[in-house]
Coordinates of C-alpha atoms in Angstrom, one line a residue:
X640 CA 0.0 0.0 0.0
X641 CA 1.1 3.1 -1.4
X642 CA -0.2 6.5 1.2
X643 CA -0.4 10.0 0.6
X644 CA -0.9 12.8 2.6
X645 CA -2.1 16.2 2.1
X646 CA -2.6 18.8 4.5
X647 CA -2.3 23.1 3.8
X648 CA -1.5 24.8 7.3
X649 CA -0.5 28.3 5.4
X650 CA -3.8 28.7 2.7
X651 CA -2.3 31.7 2.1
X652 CA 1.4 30.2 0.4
X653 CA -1.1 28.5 -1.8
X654 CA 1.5 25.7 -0.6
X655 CA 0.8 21.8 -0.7
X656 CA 2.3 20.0 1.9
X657 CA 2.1 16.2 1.0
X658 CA 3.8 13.5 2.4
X659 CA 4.2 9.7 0.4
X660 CA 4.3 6.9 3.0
X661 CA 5.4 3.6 1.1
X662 CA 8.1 0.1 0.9
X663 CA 10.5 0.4 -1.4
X664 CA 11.1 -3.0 -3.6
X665 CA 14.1 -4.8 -2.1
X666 CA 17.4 -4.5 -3.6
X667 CA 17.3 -1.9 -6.0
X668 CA 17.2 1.6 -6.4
X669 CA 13.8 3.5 -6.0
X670 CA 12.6 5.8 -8.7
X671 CA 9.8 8.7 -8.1
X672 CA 8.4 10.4 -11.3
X673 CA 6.0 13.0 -10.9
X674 CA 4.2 13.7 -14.3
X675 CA 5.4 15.7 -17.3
X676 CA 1.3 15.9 -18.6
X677 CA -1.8 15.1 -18.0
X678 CA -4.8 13.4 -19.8
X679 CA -6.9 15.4 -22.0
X680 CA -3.6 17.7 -23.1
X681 CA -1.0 16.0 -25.1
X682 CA 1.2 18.7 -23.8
X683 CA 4.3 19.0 -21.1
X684 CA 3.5 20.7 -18.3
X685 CA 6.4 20.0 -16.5
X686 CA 4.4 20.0 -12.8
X687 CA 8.1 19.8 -10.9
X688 CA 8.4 23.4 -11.4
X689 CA 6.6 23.5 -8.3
X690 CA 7.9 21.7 -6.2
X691 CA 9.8 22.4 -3.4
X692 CA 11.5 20.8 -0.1
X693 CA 11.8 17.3 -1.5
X694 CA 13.3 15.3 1.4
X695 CA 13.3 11.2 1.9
X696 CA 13.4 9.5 5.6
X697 CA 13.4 6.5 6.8
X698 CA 11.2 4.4 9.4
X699 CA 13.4 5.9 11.9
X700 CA 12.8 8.9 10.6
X701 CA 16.5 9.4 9.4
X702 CA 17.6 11.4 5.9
X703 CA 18.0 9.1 2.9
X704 CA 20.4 10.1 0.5
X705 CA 18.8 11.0 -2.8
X706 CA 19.5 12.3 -6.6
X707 CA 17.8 14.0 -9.5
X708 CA 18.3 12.2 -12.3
X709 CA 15.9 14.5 -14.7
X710 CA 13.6 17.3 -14.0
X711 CA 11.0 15.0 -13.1
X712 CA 12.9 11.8 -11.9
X713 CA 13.8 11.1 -8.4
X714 CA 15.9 8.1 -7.3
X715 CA 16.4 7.3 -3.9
X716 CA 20.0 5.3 -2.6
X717 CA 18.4 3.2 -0.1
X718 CA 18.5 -0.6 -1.7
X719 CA 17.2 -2.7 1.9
X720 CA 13.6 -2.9 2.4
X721 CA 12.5 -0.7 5.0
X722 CA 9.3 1.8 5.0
X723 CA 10.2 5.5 3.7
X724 CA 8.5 8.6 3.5
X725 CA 9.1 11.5 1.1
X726 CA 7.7 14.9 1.9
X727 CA 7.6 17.9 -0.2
X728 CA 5.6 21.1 -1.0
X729 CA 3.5 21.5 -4.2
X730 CA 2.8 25.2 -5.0
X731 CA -0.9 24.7 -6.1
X732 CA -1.3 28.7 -7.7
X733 CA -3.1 28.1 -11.1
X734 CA -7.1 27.9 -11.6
X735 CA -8.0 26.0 -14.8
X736 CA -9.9 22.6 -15.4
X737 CA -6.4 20.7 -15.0
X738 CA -4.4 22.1 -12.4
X739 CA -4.2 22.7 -9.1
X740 CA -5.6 25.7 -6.0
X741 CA -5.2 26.5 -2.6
X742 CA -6.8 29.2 -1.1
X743 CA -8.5 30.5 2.0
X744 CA -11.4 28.9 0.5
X745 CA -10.4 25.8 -1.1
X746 CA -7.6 23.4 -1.6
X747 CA -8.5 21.9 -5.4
X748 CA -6.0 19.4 -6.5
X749 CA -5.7 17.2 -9.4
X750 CA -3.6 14.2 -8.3
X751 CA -1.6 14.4 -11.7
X752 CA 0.4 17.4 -11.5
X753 CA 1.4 16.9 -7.8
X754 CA 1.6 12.9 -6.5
X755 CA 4.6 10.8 -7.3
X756 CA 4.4 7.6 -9.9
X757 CA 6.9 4.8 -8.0
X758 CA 8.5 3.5 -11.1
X759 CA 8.4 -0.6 -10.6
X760 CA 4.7 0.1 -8.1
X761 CA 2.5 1.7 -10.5
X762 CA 0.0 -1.0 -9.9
X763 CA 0.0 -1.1 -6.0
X764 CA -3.0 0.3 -4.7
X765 CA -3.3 3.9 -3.1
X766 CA -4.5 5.2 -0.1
X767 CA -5.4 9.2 0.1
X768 CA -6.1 10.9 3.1
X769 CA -6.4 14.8 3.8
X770 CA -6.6 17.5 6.7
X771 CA -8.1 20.6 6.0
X772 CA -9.4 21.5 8.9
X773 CA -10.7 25.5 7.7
X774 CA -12.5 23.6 5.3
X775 CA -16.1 21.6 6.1
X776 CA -17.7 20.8 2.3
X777 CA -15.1 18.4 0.4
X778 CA -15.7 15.9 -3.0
X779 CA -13.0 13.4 -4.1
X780 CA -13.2 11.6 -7.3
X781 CA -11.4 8.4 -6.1
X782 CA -13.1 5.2 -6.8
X783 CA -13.6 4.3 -3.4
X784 CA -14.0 7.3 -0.7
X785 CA -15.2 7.3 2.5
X786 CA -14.9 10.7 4.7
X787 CA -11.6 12.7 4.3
X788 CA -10.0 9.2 2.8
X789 CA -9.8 7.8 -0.4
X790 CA -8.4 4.3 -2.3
X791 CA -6.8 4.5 -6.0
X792 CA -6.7 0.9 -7.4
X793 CA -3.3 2.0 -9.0
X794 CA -1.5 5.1 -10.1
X795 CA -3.6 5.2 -13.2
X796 CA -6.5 5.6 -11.3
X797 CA -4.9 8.3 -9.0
X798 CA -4.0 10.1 -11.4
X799 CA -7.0 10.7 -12.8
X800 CA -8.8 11.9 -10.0
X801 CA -9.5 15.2 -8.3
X802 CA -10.2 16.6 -4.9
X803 CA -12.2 19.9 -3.7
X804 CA -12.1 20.8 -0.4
X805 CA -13.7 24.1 0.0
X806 CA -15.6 25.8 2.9
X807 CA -19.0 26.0 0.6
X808 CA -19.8 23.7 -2.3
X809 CA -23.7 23.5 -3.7
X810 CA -24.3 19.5 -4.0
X811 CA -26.9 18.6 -6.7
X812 CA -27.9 15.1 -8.0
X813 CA -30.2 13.1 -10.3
X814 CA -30.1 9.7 -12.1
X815 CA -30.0 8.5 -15.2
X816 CA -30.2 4.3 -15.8
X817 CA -28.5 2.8 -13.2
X818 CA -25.9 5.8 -12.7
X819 CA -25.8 8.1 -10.4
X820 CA -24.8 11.7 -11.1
X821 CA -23.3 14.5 -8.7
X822 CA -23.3 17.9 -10.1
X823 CA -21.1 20.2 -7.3
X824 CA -20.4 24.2 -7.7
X825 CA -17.7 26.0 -6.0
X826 CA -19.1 29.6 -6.8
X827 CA -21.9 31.6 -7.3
X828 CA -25.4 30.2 -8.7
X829 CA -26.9 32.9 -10.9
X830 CA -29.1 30.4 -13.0
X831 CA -32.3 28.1 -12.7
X832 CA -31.2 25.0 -10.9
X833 CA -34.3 23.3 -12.0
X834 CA -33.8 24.1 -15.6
X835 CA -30.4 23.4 -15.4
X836 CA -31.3 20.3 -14.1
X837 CA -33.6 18.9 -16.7
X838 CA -30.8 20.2 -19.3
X839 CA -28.1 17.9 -18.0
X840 CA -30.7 15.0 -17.4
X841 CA -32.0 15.2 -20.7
X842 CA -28.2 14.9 -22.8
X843 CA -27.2 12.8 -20.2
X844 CA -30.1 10.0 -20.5
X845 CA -29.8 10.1 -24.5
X846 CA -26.2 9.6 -24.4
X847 CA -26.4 6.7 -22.4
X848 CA -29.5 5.6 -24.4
X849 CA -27.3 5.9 -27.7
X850 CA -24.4 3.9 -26.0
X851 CA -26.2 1.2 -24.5
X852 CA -24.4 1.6 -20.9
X853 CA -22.9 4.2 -18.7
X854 CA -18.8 3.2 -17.8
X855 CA -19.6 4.2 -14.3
X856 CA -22.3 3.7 -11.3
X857 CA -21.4 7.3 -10.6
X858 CA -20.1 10.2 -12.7
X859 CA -19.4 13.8 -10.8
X860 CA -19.7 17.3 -12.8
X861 CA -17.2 19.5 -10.8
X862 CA -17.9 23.3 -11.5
X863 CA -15.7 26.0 -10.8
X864 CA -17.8 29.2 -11.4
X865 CA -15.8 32.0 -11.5
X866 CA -15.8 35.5 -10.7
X867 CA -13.6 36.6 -13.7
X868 CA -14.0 35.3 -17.3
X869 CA -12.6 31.7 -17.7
X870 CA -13.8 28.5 -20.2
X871 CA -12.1 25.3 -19.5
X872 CA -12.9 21.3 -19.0
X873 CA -11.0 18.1 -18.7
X874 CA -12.4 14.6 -18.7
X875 CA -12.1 12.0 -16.2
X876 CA -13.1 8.4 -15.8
X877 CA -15.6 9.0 -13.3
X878 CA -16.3 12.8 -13.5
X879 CA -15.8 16.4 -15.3
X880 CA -13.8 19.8 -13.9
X881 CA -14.8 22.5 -15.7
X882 CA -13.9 26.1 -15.0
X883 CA -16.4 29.1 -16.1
X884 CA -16.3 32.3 -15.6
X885 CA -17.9 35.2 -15.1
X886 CA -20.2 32.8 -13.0
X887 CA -22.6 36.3 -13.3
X888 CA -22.5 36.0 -17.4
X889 CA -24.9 32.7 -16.7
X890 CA -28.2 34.8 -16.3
X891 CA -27.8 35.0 -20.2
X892 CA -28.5 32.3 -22.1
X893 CA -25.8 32.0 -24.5
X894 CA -23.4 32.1 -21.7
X895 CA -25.3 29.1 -20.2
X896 CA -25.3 27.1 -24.3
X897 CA -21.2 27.2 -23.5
X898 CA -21.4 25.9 -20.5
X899 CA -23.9 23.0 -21.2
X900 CA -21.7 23.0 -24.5
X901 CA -18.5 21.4 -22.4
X902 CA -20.8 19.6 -20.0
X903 CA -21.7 17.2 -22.6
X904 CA -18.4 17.3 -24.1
X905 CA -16.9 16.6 -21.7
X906 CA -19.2 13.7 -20.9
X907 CA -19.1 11.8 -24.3
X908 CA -15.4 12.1 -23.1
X909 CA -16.3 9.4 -20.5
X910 CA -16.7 6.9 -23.4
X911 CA -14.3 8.4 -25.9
X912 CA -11.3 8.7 -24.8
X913 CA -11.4 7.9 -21.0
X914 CA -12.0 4.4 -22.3
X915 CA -12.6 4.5 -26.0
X916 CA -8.8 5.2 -26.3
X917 CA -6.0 4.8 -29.0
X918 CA -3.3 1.7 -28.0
X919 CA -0.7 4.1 -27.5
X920 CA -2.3 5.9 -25.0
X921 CA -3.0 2.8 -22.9
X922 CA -1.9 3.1 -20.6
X923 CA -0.9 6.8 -19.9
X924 CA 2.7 7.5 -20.0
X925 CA 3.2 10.3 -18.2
X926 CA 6.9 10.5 -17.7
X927 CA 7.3 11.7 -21.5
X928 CA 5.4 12.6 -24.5
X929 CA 3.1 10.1 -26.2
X930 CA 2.7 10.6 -29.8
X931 CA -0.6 10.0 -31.3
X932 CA -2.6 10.5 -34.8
X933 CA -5.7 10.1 -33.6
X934 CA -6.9 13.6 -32.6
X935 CA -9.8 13.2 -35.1
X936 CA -11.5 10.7 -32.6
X937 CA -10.1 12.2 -29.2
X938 CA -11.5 15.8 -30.0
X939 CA -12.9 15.9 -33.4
X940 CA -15.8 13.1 -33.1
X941 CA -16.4 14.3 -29.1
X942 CA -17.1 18.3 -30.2
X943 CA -19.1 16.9 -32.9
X944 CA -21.0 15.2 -30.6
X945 CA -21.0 17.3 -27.9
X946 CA -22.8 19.8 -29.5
X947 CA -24.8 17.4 -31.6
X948 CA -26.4 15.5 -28.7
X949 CA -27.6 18.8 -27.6
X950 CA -30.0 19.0 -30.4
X951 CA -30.7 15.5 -30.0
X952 CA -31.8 15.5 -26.3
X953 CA -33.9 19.3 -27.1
X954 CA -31.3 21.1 -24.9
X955 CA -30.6 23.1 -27.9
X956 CA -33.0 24.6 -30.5
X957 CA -32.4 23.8 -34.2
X958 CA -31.0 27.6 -34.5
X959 CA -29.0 27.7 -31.3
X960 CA -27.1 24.5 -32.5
X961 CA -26.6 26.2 -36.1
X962 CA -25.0 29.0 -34.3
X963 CA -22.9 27.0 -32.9
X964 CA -21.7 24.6 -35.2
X965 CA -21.3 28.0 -37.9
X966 CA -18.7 29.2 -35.0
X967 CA -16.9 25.9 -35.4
X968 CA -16.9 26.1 -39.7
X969 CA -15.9 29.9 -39.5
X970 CA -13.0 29.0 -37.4
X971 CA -11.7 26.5 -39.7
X972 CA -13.0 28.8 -42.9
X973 CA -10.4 31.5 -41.1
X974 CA -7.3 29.2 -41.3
X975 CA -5.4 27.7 -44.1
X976 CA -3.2 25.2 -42.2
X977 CA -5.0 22.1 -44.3
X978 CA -2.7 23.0 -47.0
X979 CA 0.0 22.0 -45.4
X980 CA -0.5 19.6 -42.1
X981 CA -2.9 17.2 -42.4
X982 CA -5.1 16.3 -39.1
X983 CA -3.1 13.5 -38.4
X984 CA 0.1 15.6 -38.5
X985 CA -1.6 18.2 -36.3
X986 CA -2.5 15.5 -34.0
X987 CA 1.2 14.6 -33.6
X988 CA 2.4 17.4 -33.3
X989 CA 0.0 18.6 -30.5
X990 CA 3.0 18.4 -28.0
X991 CA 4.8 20.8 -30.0
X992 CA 2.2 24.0 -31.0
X993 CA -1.1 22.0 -30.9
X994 CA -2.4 24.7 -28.2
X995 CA -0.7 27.9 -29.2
X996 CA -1.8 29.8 -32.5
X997 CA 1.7 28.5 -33.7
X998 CA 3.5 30.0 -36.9
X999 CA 0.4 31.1 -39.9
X1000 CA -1.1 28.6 -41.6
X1001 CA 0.9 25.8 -40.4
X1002 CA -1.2 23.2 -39.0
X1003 CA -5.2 22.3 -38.3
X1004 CA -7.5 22.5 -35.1
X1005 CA -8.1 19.0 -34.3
X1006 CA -11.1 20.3 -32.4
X1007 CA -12.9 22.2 -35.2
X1008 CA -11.4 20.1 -38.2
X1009 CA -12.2 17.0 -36.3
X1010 CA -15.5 18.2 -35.7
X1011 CA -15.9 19.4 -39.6
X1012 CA -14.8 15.9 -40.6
X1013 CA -17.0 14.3 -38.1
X1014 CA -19.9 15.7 -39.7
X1015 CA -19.1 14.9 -42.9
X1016 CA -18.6 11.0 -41.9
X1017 CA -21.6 11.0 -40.2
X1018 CA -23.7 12.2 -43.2
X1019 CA -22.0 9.9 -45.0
X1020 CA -22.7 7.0 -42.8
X1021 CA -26.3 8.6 -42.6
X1022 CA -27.0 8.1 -46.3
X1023 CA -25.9 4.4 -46.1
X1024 CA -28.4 3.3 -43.2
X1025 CA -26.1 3.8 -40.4
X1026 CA -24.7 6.8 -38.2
X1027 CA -21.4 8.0 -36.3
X1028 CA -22.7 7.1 -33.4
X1029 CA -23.7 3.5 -34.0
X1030 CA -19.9 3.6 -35.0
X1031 CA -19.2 4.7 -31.6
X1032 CA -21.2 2.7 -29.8
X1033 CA -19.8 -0.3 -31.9
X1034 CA -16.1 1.4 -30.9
X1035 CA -17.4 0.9 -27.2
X1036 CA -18.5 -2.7 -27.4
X1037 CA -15.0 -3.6 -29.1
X1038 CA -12.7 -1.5 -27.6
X1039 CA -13.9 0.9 -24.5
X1040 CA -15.5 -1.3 -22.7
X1041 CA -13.0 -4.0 -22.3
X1042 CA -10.3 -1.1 -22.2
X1043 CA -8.7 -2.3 -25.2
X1044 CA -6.7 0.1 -27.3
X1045 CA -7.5 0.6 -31.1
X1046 CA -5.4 1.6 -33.8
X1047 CA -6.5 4.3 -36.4
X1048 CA -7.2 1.8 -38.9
X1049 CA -9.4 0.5 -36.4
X1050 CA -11.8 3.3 -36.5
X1051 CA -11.2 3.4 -40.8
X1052 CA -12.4 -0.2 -40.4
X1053 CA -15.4 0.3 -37.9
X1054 CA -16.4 3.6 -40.6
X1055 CA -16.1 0.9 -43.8
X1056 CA -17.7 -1.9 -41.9
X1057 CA -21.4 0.8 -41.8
X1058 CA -20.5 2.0 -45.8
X1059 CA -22.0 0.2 -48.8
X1060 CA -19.0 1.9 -51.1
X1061 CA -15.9 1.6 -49.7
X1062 CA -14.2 3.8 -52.4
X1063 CA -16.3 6.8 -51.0
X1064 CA -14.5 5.9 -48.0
X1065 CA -10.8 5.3 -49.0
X1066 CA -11.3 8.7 -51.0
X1067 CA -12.3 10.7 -47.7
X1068 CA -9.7 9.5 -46.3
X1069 CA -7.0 10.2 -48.7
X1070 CA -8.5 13.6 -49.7
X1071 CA -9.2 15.2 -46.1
X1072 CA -7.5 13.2 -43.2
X1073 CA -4.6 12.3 -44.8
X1074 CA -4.3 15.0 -47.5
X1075 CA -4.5 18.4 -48.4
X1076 CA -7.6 18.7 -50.1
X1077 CA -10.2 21.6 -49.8
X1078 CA -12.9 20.2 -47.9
X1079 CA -15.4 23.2 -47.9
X1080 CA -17.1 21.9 -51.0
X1081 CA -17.3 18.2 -49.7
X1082 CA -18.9 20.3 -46.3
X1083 CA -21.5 22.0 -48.9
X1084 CA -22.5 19.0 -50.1
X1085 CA -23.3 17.1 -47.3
X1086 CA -25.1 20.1 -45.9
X1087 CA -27.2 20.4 -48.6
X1088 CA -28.3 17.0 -48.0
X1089 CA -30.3 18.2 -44.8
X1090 CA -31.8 21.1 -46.6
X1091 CA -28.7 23.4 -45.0
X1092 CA -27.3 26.6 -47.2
X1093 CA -23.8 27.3 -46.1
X1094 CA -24.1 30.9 -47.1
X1095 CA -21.3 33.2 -47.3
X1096 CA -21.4 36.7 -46.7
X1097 CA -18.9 40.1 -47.3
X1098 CA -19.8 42.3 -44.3
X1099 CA -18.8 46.4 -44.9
X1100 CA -14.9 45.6 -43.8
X1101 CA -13.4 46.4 -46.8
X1102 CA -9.7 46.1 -45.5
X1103 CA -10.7 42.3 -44.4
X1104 CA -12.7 41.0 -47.6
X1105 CA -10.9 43.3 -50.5
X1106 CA -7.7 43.6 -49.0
X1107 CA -7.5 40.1 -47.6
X1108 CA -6.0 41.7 -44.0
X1109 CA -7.5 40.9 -40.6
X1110 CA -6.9 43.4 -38.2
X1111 CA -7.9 43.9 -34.3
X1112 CA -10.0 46.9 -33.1
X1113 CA -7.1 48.9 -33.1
X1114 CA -5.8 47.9 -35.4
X1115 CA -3.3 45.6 -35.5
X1116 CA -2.2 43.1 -38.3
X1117 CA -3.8 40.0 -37.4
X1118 CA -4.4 37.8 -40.2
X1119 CA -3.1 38.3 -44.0
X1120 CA -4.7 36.1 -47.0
X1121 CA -2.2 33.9 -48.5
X1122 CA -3.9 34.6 -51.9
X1123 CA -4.2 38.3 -51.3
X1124 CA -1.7 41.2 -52.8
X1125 CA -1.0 42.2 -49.3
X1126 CA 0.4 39.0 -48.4
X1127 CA 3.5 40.3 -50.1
X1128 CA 3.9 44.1 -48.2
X1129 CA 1.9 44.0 -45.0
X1130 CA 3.5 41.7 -41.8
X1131 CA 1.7 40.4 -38.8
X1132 CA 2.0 42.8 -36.0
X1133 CA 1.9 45.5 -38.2
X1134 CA 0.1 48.3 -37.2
X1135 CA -2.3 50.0 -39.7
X1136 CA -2.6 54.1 -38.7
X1137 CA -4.3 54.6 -42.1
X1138 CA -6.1 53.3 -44.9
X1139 CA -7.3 55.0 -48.0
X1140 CA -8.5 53.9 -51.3
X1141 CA -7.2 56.1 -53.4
X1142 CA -9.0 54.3 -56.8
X1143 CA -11.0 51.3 -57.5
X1144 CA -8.2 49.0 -58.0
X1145 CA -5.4 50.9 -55.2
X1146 CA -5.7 51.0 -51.4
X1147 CA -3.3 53.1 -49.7
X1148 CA -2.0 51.7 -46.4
X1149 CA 0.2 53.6 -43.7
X1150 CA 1.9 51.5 -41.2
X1151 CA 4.1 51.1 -38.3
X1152 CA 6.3 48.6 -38.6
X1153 CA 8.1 48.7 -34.6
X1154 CA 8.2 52.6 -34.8
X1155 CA 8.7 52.8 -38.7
X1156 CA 6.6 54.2 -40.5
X1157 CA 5.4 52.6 -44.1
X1158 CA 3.6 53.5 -46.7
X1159 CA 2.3 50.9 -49.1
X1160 CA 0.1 50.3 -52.0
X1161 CA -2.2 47.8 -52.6
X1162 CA -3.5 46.2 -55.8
X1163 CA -7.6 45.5 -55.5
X1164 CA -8.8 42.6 -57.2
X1165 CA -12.5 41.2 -57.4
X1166 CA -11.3 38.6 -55.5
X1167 CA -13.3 38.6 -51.7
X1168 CA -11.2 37.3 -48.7
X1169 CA -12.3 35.6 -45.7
X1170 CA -16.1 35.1 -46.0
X1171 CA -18.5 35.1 -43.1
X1172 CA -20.3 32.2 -42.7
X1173 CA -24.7 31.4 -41.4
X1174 CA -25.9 28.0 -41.5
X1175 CA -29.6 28.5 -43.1
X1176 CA -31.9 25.7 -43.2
X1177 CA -34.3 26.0 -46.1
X1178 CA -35.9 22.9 -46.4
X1179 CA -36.2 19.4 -43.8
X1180 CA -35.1 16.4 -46.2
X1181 CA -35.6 13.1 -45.1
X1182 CA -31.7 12.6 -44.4
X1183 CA -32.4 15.6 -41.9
X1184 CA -34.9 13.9 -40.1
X1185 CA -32.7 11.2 -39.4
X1186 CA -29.4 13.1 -38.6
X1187 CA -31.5 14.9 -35.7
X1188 CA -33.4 11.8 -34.4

C-alpha cells in the first residue's frame, strides 16, 4: 500500500504539503516520477516546477540520500527494504480545469500534476487521506471514498482523480439508468437550478440511451464558477472539472449554451477517450510525451457530438445548435493550415504548438477540423443506413469497454464496416485526413443534404474582404490572406494608422512597422477574402430527419 498525505496549514502560500508513506522494492534503487502531462492535453506541463522541499526518511525517521536524475525523476539510494517517507511542498497557484488551488477557500488538486508515480509500483493500490481543517464541504473523485479518505486501485486511477475541499460547495444530483450523477459548484449560482437540471438530465439519459451503458455507477460534474472570465474542461473516468467564468454572465442564455456546451463534451469524453482510447495511450505515460494521430476521434468526433447530442436531447433549438456549429466552420474557414498539415500531422504534433496559435497557416485544429470531418462522416454513414454514433457505440463494445486500445485503422475499419461503397471511404480518407484537399465543398455537399445553405457573406470591412488583412480593433495586423496582394507588403503585428482607397483598384496603407513608418500600396482585385459564414436551413429532407433523431 502506497499512502499519501495532504494537508495546507498556510492557505495563504497556496503551498501543498504532501507527504508519500510507502516500501520500497528490495534490492534496487527507488525511482519517483512525478508527471510531465496530463490526460486530455498531449502537452508538457512539467508539474516539478513547483515543487519544493523534497526530502526522503526513513522508518526511523533518518535522511535518505537521494538524486535528481531528470527534471521530473527522483531516485532514492536506499537498496534494503524498509518503509520511507518523502515529503515535499506543491505550489498549487493556477485555476483552470487541470491544475491545481489552494486558497482561503479551497484546496483543489488534481492528483496528476502533484503525486509521485513509483516506477516498478504503478499498480500497488493507493491510499489518500487529507486534513483541511478550515475547510467543512469536500468531493473526491477516487473510486472508493469514504470521509476525508480515499483508495486508487493504481497510479492510473490516481492520477486521474481530483479533490475539492472548500468551505461551501452547492451538491446537486439526479439519475440516469442505473448511474448516479453528482453535479457540485464551488461559486456563485446565478441560474435556474431546476432548468439546469432537466438540461443535464436530458443529454445525459440520451447519451447513455445511444451507447447502450454508462462506464460508471457514478459520474461527478465539478464546476468551478468564477468571478472573472474563464472556459475550460477536462475529462475523467468517473467525473468532469470545468472552469467558467464570469459565473454572473450565466443569467444569459448563451453564456449558459457554452457551459452545457463542455458539460456534454466533456461527458461523451467518459466513453471516448477515458475508455474509447487509441493503444498508445494505454496506458498513460506520463513521464514523457506520447505521440498519437488520432486527434480526429479524441477531440474531433467528441465536439461533434457534444454539441450534436444537444440537439438530439432538445437542450438546444435547431437555431442555437446552427449557431454554434457555424462558429466551429468559420474557425476553420479562417485558417489555411489544411494546406500544409494534415489532421493526423496536427494531432502529432499537439506536444509541439497543438495549443498555441503557432507559426500562420501551419497546421489544423483537431477540435474544429475534427469536428468538420465528423460531420461529414456521419452524413456519409447517414446516407448508407447507419450513423457516427452506432460507430461509436460499436467502438465501445470492441474497444472501451473491455479497455482495449485501437489503432486508427481500427476506427477506418469500424467507418467501412457501416459504408456500402468503400471507395467513398478510402477517397475521404486520402482527400481530407490524410491529404491536403479543400474540404469546404465536400462540407456544402453534405449540408445540402439536410436542406442546410452554407451561405457566405462580405460584411462592410473592406480592408478584411478586399484587401484580404485581418486586423484587431485597433488595429493591429492579425491575419493576411495567402492569396491576397498584401500578403507580399503587410506583416503580422503590423500596425495599420491609415487606410485609404485612393482608386477602385489601389488602397493606400500607412503603417508602423516597430516605430517605422510605411507607406504601401495595394492592388484590389474582385477577388473577396475571408467570408462570413450562417448555417440556413431551407428545407427538412428526409436525411435531416434522421441526422437529428
Amino acid at each position: 500500500m502506497i499512502e499519501f498525505q495532504f494537508s495546507c496549514p498556510n492557505p495563504a502560500s497556496q503551498l501543498v504539503e504532501i507527504q508519500m508513506t510507502f516500501d520500497p522494492l528490495p534490492d534496487q534503487k527507488t525511482r519517483l516520477q512525478l508527471p510531465a502531462w496530463r490526460a486530455g492535453r498531449y502537452q508538457l506541463a512539467d508539474y516539478a516546477q513547483n515543487i519544493k522541499g523534497f526530502k526522503v526518511n526513513n522508518h526511523k525517521n533518518n535522511p535518505v540520500p537521494f538524486k535528481k536524475i531528470n527534471k521530473n525523476t527522483w531516485e532514492i539510494d536506499l537498496v534494503q527494504p524498509a518503509s520511507l517517507t518523502v515529503s515535499y511542498s506543491y505550489w498549487a497557484g493556477k485555476m483552470d480545469a487541470g491544475n491545481s488551488w489552494a486558497d482561503d477557500e479551497q484546496v483543489y488538486l488534481n492528483f496528476v500534476n502533484c503525486c509521485f508515480e513509483i516506477l516498478g509500483q504503478s499498480d500497488t493500490e493507493i491510499q489518500v487521506s487529507w486534513n483541511f481543517p478550515f475547510l467543512t464541504q469536500q468531493v473526491c473523485t477516487l473510486m472508493d471514498v469514504n470521509g476525508a479518505e480515499g483508495k486508487a486501485s493504481n497510479f492510473q486511477m490516481l492520477a486521474d482523480s481530483t479533490l475539492v475541499a472548500a468551505k461551501t460547495l452547492s451538491h446537486w444530483t439526479y439519475s440516469s439508468e442505473s448511474t448516479l450523477f453528482h453535479i457540485w459548484i464551488n461559486g456563485r449560482v446565478f441560474f435556474d437550478q431546476a432548468l439546469f437540471m432537466k438540461s443535464f438530465q436530458a443529454f445525459s439519459q440520451r447519451l447513455i440511451h445511444d451507447f447502450g451503458e454508462f462506464p460508471e455507477k457514478e459520474y461527478h460534474f465539478i464546476f468551478q464558477l468564477l468571478p472573472y472570465p474563464h472556459y475550460h474542461g477536462v475529462e475523467h473516468r468517473r467525473g468532469t472539472v470545468i472552469t467558467f467564468g464570469p459565473a454572473e454572465s450565466l443569467k444569459d442564455s448563451q453564456q449558459m449554451e457554452e457551459l452545457l456546451g463542455v458539460s456534454c463534451h466533456e461527458l461523451y469524453h467518459a466513453w471516448n477517450v477515458c475508455r474509447i482510447r487509441p493503444v498508445e495511450l494505454l496506458p498513460y505515460r506520463f513521464g514523457s510525451e506520447t505521440y498519437t494521430e488520432a486527434g480526429l476521434v479524441l477531440e474531433g468526433v467528441t465536439t461533434y457530438m457534444g454539441d450534436l447530442y444537444l440537439l438530439k436531447s432538445g437542450v438546444y433549438s435547431l437555431e442555437t445548435y446552427l449557431r454554434h456549429f457555424g462558429k466551429v466552420i468559420q474557425r476553420e474557414a479562417d485558417s489555411f493550415g489544411w494546406r500544409n498539415y494534415t489532421i493526423l500531422e496536427s494531432s502529432f504534433d499537439l506536444w509541439l504548438d497543438g495549443y498555441q496559435s503557432g507559426i500562420p497557416d501551419r497546421k489544423v485544429n483537431i477540435y474544429t477540423r475534427g469536428a468538420i470531418l465528423a460531420f461529414c462522416l456521419d452524413l456519409m454513414l447517414l446516407e448508407c443506413g447507419s450513423s457516427l454514433s452506432e460507430v461509436m457505440k460499436a467502438m465501445w463494445k470492441e474497444f472501451g469497454k473491455p479497455f482495449k486500445g485501437y489503432l486508427m485503422e481500427d476506427f477506418k475499419n469500424k467507418v467501412g464496416q457501416a459504408m456500402s461503397s468503400k471507395g467513398m471511404l478510402t477517397d475521404f480518407f486520402s482527400n481530407y485526413v490524410e491529404g491536403h484537399e479543400d474540404l469546404f465543398p465536400f462540407l456544402e455537399q453534405k449540408l445540402s443534404l439536410l436542406g442546410i445553405n452554407l451561405q457566405p457573406s462580405f460584411k462592410d470591412n473592406f480592408l478584411l474582404h478586399q484587401a484580404g488583412v485581418r486586423t484587431s480593433s485597433t488595429g493591429k495586423v492579425l491575419q493576411i490572406h495567402l492569396e491576397s496582394h498584401a500578403y507580399n507588403w503587410v506583416m503580422a503585428n503590423d500596425q495599420i494608422e491609415e487606410d485609404i482607397l485612393i482608386s477602385p483598384e489601389t488602397l493606400k496603407l500607412k503603417i508602423n512597422r516597430n516605430n517605422r513608418i510605411l507607406e504601401v500600396e495595394l492592388e484590389v482585385t474582385n477577388n473577396q477574402f475571408f467570408p462570413i459564414y450562417d448555417l440556413v436551413l431551407t428545407r427538412e429532407t428526409e436525411l435531416f430527419q434522421k441526422w437529428r433523431k
